[in-house]
JSON list of C-alpha atoms in Angstrom, two decimals:
[
{"chain": "A", "resi": 142, "resn": "ASP", "atom": "CA", "xyz": [-40.78, 6.36, -75.85]},
{"chain": "A", "resi": 143, "resn": "VAL", "atom": "CA", "xyz": [-40.75, 5.32, -72.36]},
{"chain": "A", "resi": 144, "resn": "LYS", "atom": "CA", "xyz": [-43.58, 6.56, -70.54]},
{"chain": "A", "resi": 145, "resn": "VAL", "atom": "CA", "xyz": [-44.28, 5.62, -67.16]},
{"chain": "A", "resi": 146, "resn": "THR", "atom": "CA", "xyz": [-47.39, 7.54, -66.06]},
{"chain": "A", "resi": 147, "resn": "GLN", "atom": "CA", "xyz": [-48.30, 8.07, -62.05]},
{"chain": "A", "resi": 148, "resn": "SER", "atom": "CA", "xyz": [-51.90, 8.44, -60.83]},
{"chain": "A", "resi": 149, "resn": "SER", "atom": "CA", "xyz": [-51.37, 11.58, -59.37]},
{"chain": "A", "resi": 150, "resn": "ARG", "atom": "CA", "xyz": [-49.25, 15.08, -59.45]},
{"chain": "A", "resi": 151, "resn": "TYR", "atom": "CA", "xyz": [-50.58, 16.96, -56.11]},
{"chain": "A", "resi": 152, "resn": "LEU", "atom": "CA", "xyz": [-52.10, 15.01, -53.29]},
{"chain": "A", "resi": 153, "resn": "VAL", "atom": "CA", "xyz": [-52.92, 16.25, -49.50]},
{"chain": "A", "resi": 154, "resn": "LYS", "atom": "CA", "xyz": [-53.99, 13.81, -47.12]},
{"chain": "A", "resi": 155, "resn": "ARG", "atom": "CA", "xyz": [-54.25, 13.42, -43.34]},
{"chain": "A", "resi": 156, "resn": "THR", "atom": "CA", "xyz": [-52.37, 12.12, -40.99]},
{"chain": "A", "resi": 157, "resn": "GLY", "atom": "CA", "xyz": [-53.47, 8.82, -40.36]},
{"chain": "A", "resi": 158, "resn": "GLU", "atom": "CA", "xyz": [-54.77, 8.38, -43.44]},
{"chain": "A", "resi": 159, "resn": "LYS", "atom": "CA", "xyz": [-53.95, 5.46, -45.76]},
{"chain": "A", "resi": 160, "resn": "VAL", "atom": "CA", "xyz": [-52.62, 6.76, -49.15]},
{"chain": "A", "resi": 161, "resn": "PHE", "atom": "CA", "xyz": [-52.34, 5.09, -52.61]},
{"chain": "A", "resi": 162, "resn": "LEU", "atom": "CA", "xyz": [-49.84, 6.52, -55.18]},
{"chain": "A", "resi": 163, "resn": "GLU", "atom": "CA", "xyz": [-50.30, 3.93, -58.15]},
{"chain": "A", "resi": 164, "resn": "CYS", "atom": "CA", "xyz": [-47.14, 4.17, -61.27]},
{"chain": "A", "resi": 165, "resn": "VAL", "atom": "CA", "xyz": [-47.85, 2.25, -64.59]},
{"chain": "A", "resi": 166, "resn": "GLN", "atom": "CA", "xyz": [-45.60, 1.90, -67.42]},
{"chain": "A", "resi": 167, "resn": "ASP", "atom": "CA", "xyz": [-46.55, 0.96, -71.08]},
{"chain": "A", "resi": 168, "resn": "MET", "atom": "CA", "xyz": [-42.66, -0.57, -71.92]},
{"chain": "A", "resi": 169, "resn": "ASP", "atom": "CA", "xyz": [-43.10, -4.00, -70.45]},
{"chain": "A", "resi": 170, "resn": "HIS", "atom": "CA", "xyz": [-40.40, -3.74, -68.78]},
{"chain": "A", "resi": 171, "resn": "GLU", "atom": "CA", "xyz": [-39.64, -5.92, -65.52]},
{"chain": "A", "resi": 172, "resn": "ASN", "atom": "CA", "xyz": [-38.35, -3.82, -62.58]},
{"chain": "A", "resi": 173, "resn": "MET", "atom": "CA", "xyz": [-39.62, -0.96, -60.70]},
{"chain": "A", "resi": 174, "resn": "PHE", "atom": "CA", "xyz": [-39.41, 1.71, -58.50]},
{"chain": "A", "resi": 175, "resn": "TRP", "atom": "CA", "xyz": [-40.02, 3.64, -55.87]},
{"chain": "A", "resi": 176, "resn": "TYR", "atom": "CA", "xyz": [-38.06, 6.54, -54.91]},
{"chain": "A", "resi": 177, "resn": "ARG", "atom": "CA", "xyz": [-38.76, 9.84, -53.20]},
{"chain": "A", "resi": 178, "resn": "GLN", "atom": "CA", "xyz": [-37.18, 12.80, -53.26]},
{"chain": "A", "resi": 179, "resn": "ASP", "atom": "CA", "xyz": [-35.91, 15.29, -50.53]},
{"chain": "A", "resi": 180, "resn": "PRO", "atom": "CA", "xyz": [-34.51, 18.50, -50.32]},
{"chain": "A", "resi": 181, "resn": "GLY", "atom": "CA", "xyz": [-30.30, 17.72, -49.49]},
{"chain": "A", "resi": 182, "resn": "LEU", "atom": "CA", "xyz": [-31.08, 14.12, -49.05]},
{"chain": "A", "resi": 183, "resn": "GLY", "atom": "CA", "xyz": [-31.30, 13.44, -52.67]},
{"chain": "A", "resi": 184, "resn": "LEU", "atom": "CA", "xyz": [-33.47, 10.25, -54.24]},
{"chain": "A", "resi": 185, "resn": "ARG", "atom": "CA", "xyz": [-33.74, 7.21, -51.47]},
{"chain": "A", "resi": 186, "resn": "LEU", "atom": "CA", "xyz": [-35.24, 3.99, -52.80]},
{"chain": "A", "resi": 187, "resn": "ILE", "atom": "CA", "xyz": [-37.86, 2.90, -50.55]},
{"chain": "A", "resi": 188, "resn": "TYR", "atom": "CA", "xyz": [-39.32, -0.71, -53.03]},
{"chain": "A", "resi": 189, "resn": "PHE", "atom": "CA", "xyz": [-38.20, -2.10, -55.77]},
{"chain": "A", "resi": 190, "resn": "SER", "atom": "CA", "xyz": [-39.98, -4.83, -57.52]},
{"chain": "A", "resi": 191, "resn": "TYR", "atom": "CA", "xyz": [-38.46, -7.52, -60.18]},
{"chain": "A", "resi": 192, "resn": "ASP", "atom": "CA", "xyz": [-41.04, -9.13, -61.22]},
{"chain": "A", "resi": 193, "resn": "VAL", "atom": "CA", "xyz": [-45.11, -9.43, -60.50]},
{"chain": "A", "resi": 194, "resn": "LYS", "atom": "CA", "xyz": [-45.38, -10.04, -56.92]},
{"chain": "A", "resi": 195, "resn": "MET", "atom": "CA", "xyz": [-42.28, -9.56, -55.91]},
{"chain": "A", "resi": 196, "resn": "LYS", "atom": "CA", "xyz": [-40.59, -6.89, -53.95]},
{"chain": "A", "resi": 197, "resn": "GLU", "atom": "CA", "xyz": [-37.43, -5.97, -52.38]},
{"chain": "A", "resi": 198, "resn": "LYS", "atom": "CA", "xyz": [-37.00, -3.57, -49.66]},
{"chain": "A", "resi": 199, "resn": "GLY", "atom": "CA", "xyz": [-34.90, -0.02, -50.23]},
{"chain": "A", "resi": 200, "resn": "ASP", "atom": "CA", "xyz": [-32.52, 1.88, -47.65]},
{"chain": "A", "resi": 201, "resn": "ILE", "atom": "CA", "xyz": [-35.89, 3.43, -46.76]},
{"chain": "A", "resi": 202, "resn": "PRO", "atom": "CA", "xyz": [-39.36, 1.17, -46.59]},
{"chain": "A", "resi": 203, "resn": "GLU", "atom": "CA", "xyz": [-39.76, 1.86, -43.00]},
{"chain": "A", "resi": 204, "resn": "GLY", "atom": "CA", "xyz": [-43.56, 3.46, -43.54]},
{"chain": "A", "resi": 205, "resn": "TYR", "atom": "CA", "xyz": [-44.57, 1.65, -46.60]},
{"chain": "A", "resi": 206, "resn": "SER", "atom": "CA", "xyz": [-46.08, -1.35, -48.38]},
{"chain": "A", "resi": 207, "resn": "VAL", "atom": "CA", "xyz": [-46.45, -1.80, -52.57]},
{"chain": "A", "resi": 208, "resn": "SER", "atom": "CA", "xyz": [-48.19, -4.42, -54.44]},
{"chain": "A", "resi": 209, "resn": "ARG", "atom": "CA", "xyz": [-47.22, -5.25, -57.89]},
{"chain": "A", "resi": 210, "resn": "GLU", "atom": "CA", "xyz": [-50.25, -7.58, -59.31]},
{"chain": "A", "resi": 211, "resn": "LYS", "atom": "CA", "xyz": [-49.50, -6.87, -62.66]},
{"chain": "A", "resi": 212, "resn": "LYS", "atom": "CA", "xyz": [-46.66, -6.21, -64.38]},
{"chain": "A", "resi": 213, "resn": "GLU", "atom": "CA", "xyz": [-47.55, -3.19, -66.12]},
{"chain": "A", "resi": 214, "resn": "ARG", "atom": "CA", "xyz": [-48.44, -0.88, -62.61]},
{"chain": "A", "resi": 215, "resn": "PHE", "atom": "CA", "xyz": [-46.67, -1.33, -59.42]},
{"chain": "A", "resi": 216, "resn": "SER", "atom": "CA", "xyz": [-48.80, 0.85, -56.07]},
{"chain": "A", "resi": 217, "resn": "LEU", "atom": "CA", "xyz": [-46.69, 2.78, -53.31]},
{"chain": "A", "resi": 218, "resn": "ILE", "atom": "CA", "xyz": [-49.10, 2.18, -49.99]},
{"chain": "A", "resi": 219, "resn": "LEU", "atom": "CA", "xyz": [-48.47, 4.93, -46.99]},
{"chain": "A", "resi": 220, "resn": "GLU", "atom": "CA", "xyz": [-50.64, 2.81, -44.00]},
{"chain": "A", "resi": 221, "resn": "SER", "atom": "CA", "xyz": [-51.38, 5.84, -41.68]},
{"chain": "A", "resi": 222, "resn": "ALA", "atom": "CA", "xyz": [-49.47, 8.33, -43.22]},
{"chain": "A", "resi": 223, "resn": "SER", "atom": "CA", "xyz": [-47.74, 10.73, -41.62]},
{"chain": "A", "resi": 224, "resn": "THR", "atom": "CA", "xyz": [-46.16, 14.24, -41.59]},
{"chain": "A", "resi": 225, "resn": "ASN", "atom": "CA", "xyz": [-42.34, 13.26, -42.27]},
{"chain": "A", "resi": 226, "resn": "GLN", "atom": "CA", "xyz": [-43.28, 11.08, -45.60]},
{"chain": "A", "resi": 227, "resn": "THR", "atom": "CA", "xyz": [-44.41, 14.78, -46.90]},
{"chain": "A", "resi": 228, "resn": "SER", "atom": "CA", "xyz": [-42.41, 14.88, -49.74]},
{"chain": "A", "resi": 229, "resn": "MET", "atom": "CA", "xyz": [-42.09, 13.83, -53.93]},
{"chain": "A", "resi": 230, "resn": "TYR", "atom": "CA", "xyz": [-42.36, 10.49, -55.07]},
{"chain": "A", "resi": 231, "resn": "LEU", "atom": "CA", "xyz": [-41.38, 9.39, -57.65]},
{"chain": "A", "resi": 232, "resn": "CYS", "atom": "CA", "xyz": [-41.78, 6.21, -59.72]},
{"chain": "A", "resi": 233, "resn": "ALA", "atom": "CA", "xyz": [-39.24, 4.51, -62.51]},
{"chain": "A", "resi": 234, "resn": "SER", "atom": "CA", "xyz": [-39.43, 1.54, -64.38]},
{"chain": "A", "resi": 235, "resn": "SER", "atom": "CA", "xyz": [-36.47, -0.73, -65.89]},
{"chain": "A", "resi": 236, "resn": "PHE", "atom": "CA", "xyz": [-36.46, -3.40, -68.47]},
{"chain": "A", "resi": 237, "resn": "SER", "atom": "CA", "xyz": [-33.70, -6.21, -66.73]},
{"chain": "A", "resi": 238, "resn": "THR", "atom": "CA", "xyz": [-31.36, -6.50, -64.38]},
{"chain": "A", "resi": 239, "resn": "ASP", "atom": "CA", "xyz": [-29.13, -6.39, -66.92]},
{"chain": "A", "resi": 240, "resn": "SER", "atom": "CA", "xyz": [-30.77, -3.15, -68.37]},
{"chain": "A", "resi": 241, "resn": "TYR", "atom": "CA", "xyz": [-29.77, -0.19, -65.40]},
{"chain": "A", "resi": 242, "resn": "GLU", "atom": "CA", "xyz": [-31.13, 2.45, -67.07]},
{"chain": "A", "resi": 243, "resn": "GLN", "atom": "CA", "xyz": [-33.71, 3.61, -65.18]},
{"chain": "A", "resi": 244, "resn": "TYR", "atom": "CA", "xyz": [-37.22, 5.97, -66.66]},
{"chain": "A", "resi": 245, "resn": "PHE", "atom": "CA", "xyz": [-38.01, 8.48, -64.10]},
{"chain": "A", "resi": 246, "resn": "GLY", "atom": "CA", "xyz": [-42.28, 9.23, -64.48]},
{"chain": "A", "resi": 247, "resn": "PRO", "atom": "CA", "xyz": [-43.45, 12.75, -63.57]},
{"chain": "A", "resi": 248, "resn": "GLY", "atom": "CA", "xyz": [-43.30, 12.45, -59.43]},
{"chain": "A", "resi": 249, "resn": "THR", "atom": "CA", "xyz": [-46.73, 13.26, -57.57]},
{"chain": "A", "resi": 250, "resn": "ARG", "atom": "CA", "xyz": [-46.27, 15.71, -54.36]},
{"chain": "A", "resi": 251, "resn": "LEU", "atom": "CA", "xyz": [-47.69, 14.29, -51.54]},
{"chain": "A", "resi": 252, "resn": "THR", "atom": "CA", "xyz": [-48.23, 16.62, -48.11]},
{"chain": "A", "resi": 253, "resn": "VAL", "atom": "CA", "xyz": [-49.23, 15.04, -45.22]},
{"chain": "A", "resi": 254, "resn": "THR", "atom": "CA", "xyz": [-51.63, 17.51, -43.03]},
{"chain": "B", "resi": 81, "resn": "GLN", "atom": "CA", "xyz": [-23.92, 2.22, -46.18]},
{"chain": "B", "resi": 82, "resn": "LYS", "atom": "CA", "xyz": [-23.58, 3.20, -49.67]},
{"chain": "B", "resi": 83, "resn": "GLU", "atom": "CA", "xyz": [-22.06, 6.09, -50.72]},
{"chain": "B", "resi": 84, "resn": "VAL", "atom": "CA", "xyz": [-22.87, 8.32, -53.35]},
{"chain": "B", "resi": 85, "resn": "GLU", "atom": "CA", "xyz": [-20.83, 12.08, -53.35]},
{"chain": "B", "resi": 86, "resn": "GLN", "atom": "CA", "xyz": [-21.47, 15.51, -55.28]},
{"chain": "B", "resi": 87, "resn": "ASN", "atom": "CA", "xyz": [-20.85, 19.40, -54.22]},
{"chain": "B", "resi": 88, "resn": "SER", "atom": "CA", "xyz": [-24.26, 20.50, -54.25]},
{"chain": "B", "resi": 89, "resn": "GLY", "atom": "CA", "xyz": [-23.44, 23.85, -55.83]},
{"chain": "B", "resi": 90, "resn": "PRO", "atom": "CA", "xyz": [-25.08, 25.83, -57.82]},
{"chain": "B", "resi": 91, "resn": "LEU", "atom": "CA", "xyz": [-22.31, 26.03, -60.01]},
{"chain": "B", "resi": 92, "resn": "SER", "atom": "CA", "xyz": [-21.67, 28.75, -61.78]},
{"chain": "B", "resi": 93, "resn": "VAL", "atom": "CA", "xyz": [-20.09, 28.78, -65.75]},
{"chain": "B", "resi": 94, "resn": "PRO", "atom": "CA", "xyz": [-20.47, 31.04, -67.75]},
{"chain": "B", "resi": 95, "resn": "GLU", "atom": "CA", "xyz": [-22.11, 30.47, -71.40]},
{"chain": "B", "resi": 96, "resn": "GLY", "atom": "CA", "xyz": [-19.54, 28.78, -73.89]},
{"chain": "B", "resi": 97, "resn": "ALA", "atom": "CA", "xyz": [-17.43, 28.21, -71.37]},
{"chain": "B", "resi": 98, "resn": "ILE", "atom": "CA", "xyz": [-16.82, 24.01, -70.10]},
{"chain": "B", "resi": 99, "resn": "ALA", "atom": "CA", "xyz": [-18.71, 22.73, -67.13]},
{"chain": "B", "resi": 100, "resn": "SER", "atom": "CA", "xyz": [-17.15, 19.70, -64.43]},
{"chain": "B", "resi": 101, "resn": "LEU", "atom": "CA", "xyz": [-18.95, 17.93, -62.07]},
{"chain": "B", "resi": 102, "resn": "ASN", "atom": "CA", "xyz": [-18.02, 15.12, -59.63]},
{"chain": "B", "resi": 103, "resn": "CYS", "atom": "CA", "xyz": [-19.29, 12.38, -57.82]},
{"chain": "B", "resi": 104, "resn": "THR", "atom": "CA", "xyz": [-17.19, 10.03, -55.96]},
{"chain": "B", "resi": 105, "resn": "TYR", "atom": "CA", "xyz": [-18.58, 6.52, -54.95]},
{"chain": "B", "resi": 106, "resn": "SER", "atom": "CA", "xyz": [-17.97, 4.56, -51.87]},
{"chain": "B", "resi": 107, "resn": "ASP", "atom": "CA", "xyz": [-18.84, 0.79, -52.95]},
{"chain": "B", "resi": 108, "resn": "ARG", "atom": "CA", "xyz": [-15.74, -0.91, -55.13]},
{"chain": "B", "resi": 109, "resn": "GLY", "atom": "CA", "xyz": [-17.89, -3.66, -55.75]},
{"chain": "B", "resi": 110, "resn": "SER", "atom": "CA", "xyz": [-20.28, -0.47, -57.89]},
{"chain": "B", "resi": 111, "resn": "GLN", "atom": "CA", "xyz": [-20.56, -2.09, -61.50]},
{"chain": "B", "resi": 112, "resn": "SER", "atom": "CA", "xyz": [-22.53, 0.92, -63.60]},
{"chain": "B", "resi": 113, "resn": "PHE", "atom": "CA", "xyz": [-22.31, 4.88, -63.52]},
{"chain": "B", "resi": 114, "resn": "PHE", "atom": "CA", "xyz": [-25.52, 7.47, -64.50]},
{"chain": "B", "resi": 115, "resn": "TRP", "atom": "CA", "xyz": [-25.59, 11.06, -64.80]},
{"chain": "B", "resi": 116, "resn": "TYR", "atom": "CA", "xyz": [-29.37, 12.23, -64.69]},
{"chain": "B", "resi": 117, "resn": "ARG", "atom": "CA", "xyz": [-30.39, 15.97, -65.59]},
{"chain": "B", "resi": 118, "resn": "GLN", "atom": "CA", "xyz": [-33.17, 16.98, -63.43]},
{"chain": "B", "resi": 119, "resn": "TYR", "atom": "CA", "xyz": [-34.56, 20.74, -64.40]},
{"chain": "B", "resi": 120, "resn": "SER", "atom": "CA", "xyz": [-36.60, 22.33, -61.28]},
{"chain": "B", "resi": 121, "resn": "GLY", "atom": "CA", "xyz": [-39.55, 20.21, -61.03]},
{"chain": "B", "resi": 122, "resn": "LYS", "atom": "CA", "xyz": [-39.58, 17.83, -63.36]},
{"chain": "B", "resi": 123, "resn": "SER", "atom": "CA", "xyz": [-38.41, 14.67, -63.09]},
{"chain": "B", "resi": 124, "resn": "PRO", "atom": "CA", "xyz": [-34.75, 13.09, -63.61]},
{"chain": "B", "resi": 125, "resn": "GLU", "atom": "CA", "xyz": [-34.12, 12.28, -67.28]},
{"chain": "B", "resi": 126, "resn": "LEU", "atom": "CA", "xyz": [-31.01, 9.94, -68.13]},
{"chain": "B", "resi": 127, "resn": "ILE", "atom": "CA", "xyz": [-28.47, 11.32, -70.52]},
{"chain": "B", "resi": 128, "resn": "MET", "atom": "CA", "xyz": [-24.88, 9.03, -70.07]},
{"chain": "B", "resi": 129, "resn": "PHE", "atom": "CA", "xyz": [-24.42, 5.93, -68.68]},
{"chain": "B", "resi": 130, "resn": "ILE", "atom": "CA", "xyz": [-20.70, 4.12, -68.41]},
{"chain": "B", "resi": 131, "resn": "TYR", "atom": "CA", "xyz": [-19.84, 1.02, -67.47]},
{"chain": "B", "resi": 132, "resn": "SER", "atom": "CA", "xyz": [-16.20, 0.90, -68.51]},
{"chain": "B", "resi": 133, "resn": "ASN", "atom": "CA", "xyz": [-13.14, 3.12, -67.57]},
{"chain": "B", "resi": 134, "resn": "GLY", "atom": "CA", "xyz": [-11.75, 5.61, -69.63]},
{"chain": "B", "resi": 135, "resn": "ASP", "atom": "CA", "xyz": [-14.09, 8.20, -71.49]},
{"chain": "B", "resi": 136, "resn": "LYS", "atom": "CA", "xyz": [-17.43, 8.72, -73.08]},
{"chain": "B", "resi": 137, "resn": "GLU", "atom": "CA", "xyz": [-18.39, 11.02, -75.70]},
{"chain": "B", "resi": 138, "resn": "ASP", "atom": "CA", "xyz": [-21.37, 11.73, -77.10]},
{"chain": "B", "resi": 139, "resn": "GLY", "atom": "CA", "xyz": [-22.04, 15.13, -78.32]},
{"chain": "B", "resi": 140, "resn": "ARG", "atom": "CA", "xyz": [-21.52, 17.96, -76.03]},
{"chain": "B", "resi": 141, "resn": "PHE", "atom": "CA", "xyz": [-21.32, 15.78, -72.73]},
{"chain": "B", "resi": 142, "resn": "THR", "atom": "CA", "xyz": [-18.08, 13.34, -71.62]},
{"chain": "B", "resi": 143, "resn": "ALA", "atom": "CA", "xyz": [-19.06, 11.43, -68.93]},
{"chain": "B", "resi": 144, "resn": "GLN", "atom": "CA", "xyz": [-15.14, 10.06, -67.26]},
{"chain": "B", "resi": 145, "resn": "LEU", "atom": "CA", "xyz": [-15.35, 6.88, -64.87]},
{"chain": "B", "resi": 146, "resn": "ASN", "atom": "CA", "xyz": [-11.78, 6.17, -63.11]},
{"chain": "B", "resi": 147, "resn": "LYS", "atom": "CA", "xyz": [-12.60, 2.68, -60.30]},
{"chain": "B", "resi": 148, "resn": "ALA", "atom": "CA", "xyz": [-9.04, 3.08, -59.25]},
{"chain": "B", "resi": 149, "resn": "SER", "atom": "CA", "xyz": [-10.41, 6.70, -57.38]},
{"chain": "B", "resi": 150, "resn": "GLN", "atom": "CA", "xyz": [-13.68, 5.56, -57.04]},
{"chain": "B", "resi": 151, "resn": "TYR", "atom": "CA", "xyz": [-14.51, 9.04, -58.88]},
{"chain": "B", "resi": 152, "resn": "VAL", "atom": "CA", "xyz": [-16.43, 10.29, -61.61]},
{"chain": "B", "resi": 153, "resn": "SER", "atom": "CA", "xyz": [-17.58, 13.05, -63.92]},
{"chain": "B", "resi": 154, "resn": "LEU", "atom": "CA", "xyz": [-19.31, 14.61, -66.09]},
{"chain": "B", "resi": 155, "resn": "LEU", "atom": "CA", "xyz": [-18.14, 17.44, -68.43]},
{"chain": "B", "resi": 156, "resn": "ILE", "atom": "CA", "xyz": [-20.85, 19.53, -70.33]},
{"chain": "B", "resi": 157, "resn": "ARG", "atom": "CA", "xyz": [-18.77, 21.22, -73.89]},
{"chain": "B", "resi": 158, "resn": "ASP", "atom": "CA", "xyz": [-20.40, 24.90, -74.92]},
{"chain": "B", "resi": 159, "resn": "SER", "atom": "CA", "xyz": [-21.93, 25.43, -71.14]},
{"chain": "B", "resi": 160, "resn": "GLN", "atom": "CA", "xyz": [-25.81, 26.58, -72.65]},
{"chain": "B", "resi": 161, "resn": "PRO", "atom": "CA", "xyz": [-28.37, 27.85, -70.06]},
{"chain": "B", "resi": 162, "resn": "SER", "atom": "CA", "xyz": [-30.98, 24.90, -71.01]},
{"chain": "B", "resi": 163, "resn": "ASP", "atom": "CA", "xyz": [-28.47, 23.20, -69.43]},
{"chain": "B", "resi": 164, "resn": "SER", "atom": "CA", "xyz": [-29.17, 25.62, -66.29]},
{"chain": "B", "resi": 165, "resn": "ALA", "atom": "CA", "xyz": [-30.10, 22.04, -63.89]},
{"chain": "B", "resi": 166, "resn": "THR", "atom": "CA", "xyz": [-29.44, 19.33, -61.23]},
{"chain": "B", "resi": 167, "resn": "TYR", "atom": "CA", "xyz": [-27.24, 16.78, -62.92]},
{"chain": "B", "resi": 168, "resn": "LEU", "atom": "CA", "xyz": [-27.55, 13.63, -60.64]},
{"chain": "B", "resi": 169, "resn": "CYS", "atom": "CA", "xyz": [-24.55, 10.98, -59.88]},
{"chain": "B", "resi": 170, "resn": "ALA", "atom": "CA", "xyz": [-26.07, 6.94, -59.42]},
{"chain": "B", "resi": 171, "resn": "VAL", "atom": "CA", "xyz": [-24.45, 3.83, -59.44]},
{"chain": "B", "resi": 172, "resn": "THR", "atom": "CA", "xyz": [-25.61, 1.08, -59.37]},
{"chain": "B", "resi": 173, "resn": "ASP", "atom": "CA", "xyz": [-25.16, -1.81, -56.58]},
{"chain": "B", "resi": 174, "resn": "ASN", "atom": "CA", "xyz": [-22.80, -4.70, -57.21]},
{"chain": "B", "resi": 175, "resn": "ALA", "atom": "CA", "xyz": [-25.69, -7.25, -58.45]},
{"chain": "B", "resi": 176, "resn": "GLY", "atom": "CA", "xyz": [-26.61, -4.60, -60.41]},
{"chain": "B", "resi": 177, "resn": "ASN", "atom": "CA", "xyz": [-30.82, -4.09, -58.78]},
{"chain": "B", "resi": 178, "resn": "MET", "atom": "CA", "xyz": [-30.46, -0.73, -57.28]},
{"chain": "B", "resi": 179, "resn": "LEU", "atom": "CA", "xyz": [-29.41, 3.10, -57.88]},
{"chain": "B", "resi": 180, "resn": "THR", "atom": "CA", "xyz": [-27.74, 4.52, -55.07]},
{"chain": "B", "resi": 181, "resn": "PHE", "atom": "CA", "xyz": [-28.35, 8.40, -56.31]},
{"chain": "B", "resi": 182, "resn": "GLY", "atom": "CA", "xyz": [-26.25, 11.28, -55.57]},
{"chain": "B", "resi": 183, "resn": "GLY", "atom": "CA", "xyz": [-26.88, 14.98, -53.73]},
{"chain": "B", "resi": 184, "resn": "GLY", "atom": "CA", "xyz": [-27.41, 16.41, -56.89]},
{"chain": "B", "resi": 185, "resn": "THR", "atom": "CA", "xyz": [-25.29, 18.82, -58.13]},
{"chain": "B", "resi": 186, "resn": "ARG", "atom": "CA", "xyz": [-26.82, 22.34, -59.64]},
{"chain": "B", "resi": 187, "resn": "LEU", "atom": "CA", "xyz": [-25.49, 24.20, -62.40]},
{"chain": "B", "resi": 188, "resn": "MET", "atom": "CA", "xyz": [-26.49, 27.58, -63.95]},
{"chain": "B", "resi": 189, "resn": "VAL", "atom": "CA", "xyz": [-25.22, 28.98, -67.11]},
{"chain": "B", "resi": 190, "resn": "LYS", "atom": "CA", "xyz": [-24.72, 32.15, -67.49]},
{"chain": "B", "resi": 191, "resn": "PRO", "atom": "CA", "xyz": [-25.57, 34.57, -70.57]}
]
């Protein structure tokens, strides 16, 4: 079974703090993704990576950055958290660009106060 | 801007009935189509995918794709209360790198 894990289920941070969300997959998947999910807006892609040290912007990259130093690990960074970044953050992975099925982690509910 | 549209619901069906969930998409170049199920408080899980026009059946689930009409649907036969969840439609872009998700349809199956 594919396993995608995320570092925290719940996180509370203050405005202006730097926030790290980490995602690890154990199936040697090439592609990894970060989404946020908000009521009424569905899942929106923030960034994705198709290889180590490679990254591509998704639909809403503003205010976020990512890091992929190892194949199994993909980090999402909020340089200076703001209240409008309060959301559910979901990490996903997929085997390759020929396999579009994405497998999701359990999610991190981030609250910025 | 690529768009994937779903009726947010809730769609309420009695136990044992057929639930029909619909999705339209704007990008004619979309290649692959997915249905994810998301229980409340949980992450999405893939239940069906379809690449070609027509129907694809897997147990109680049937995915239907009509690329000319830019329409994909999911039928759930013999609906069970355990099918109550939000169903997300997702569509790849031309290059197949990114998924665009619809807002999801909340399904409620009443005993």
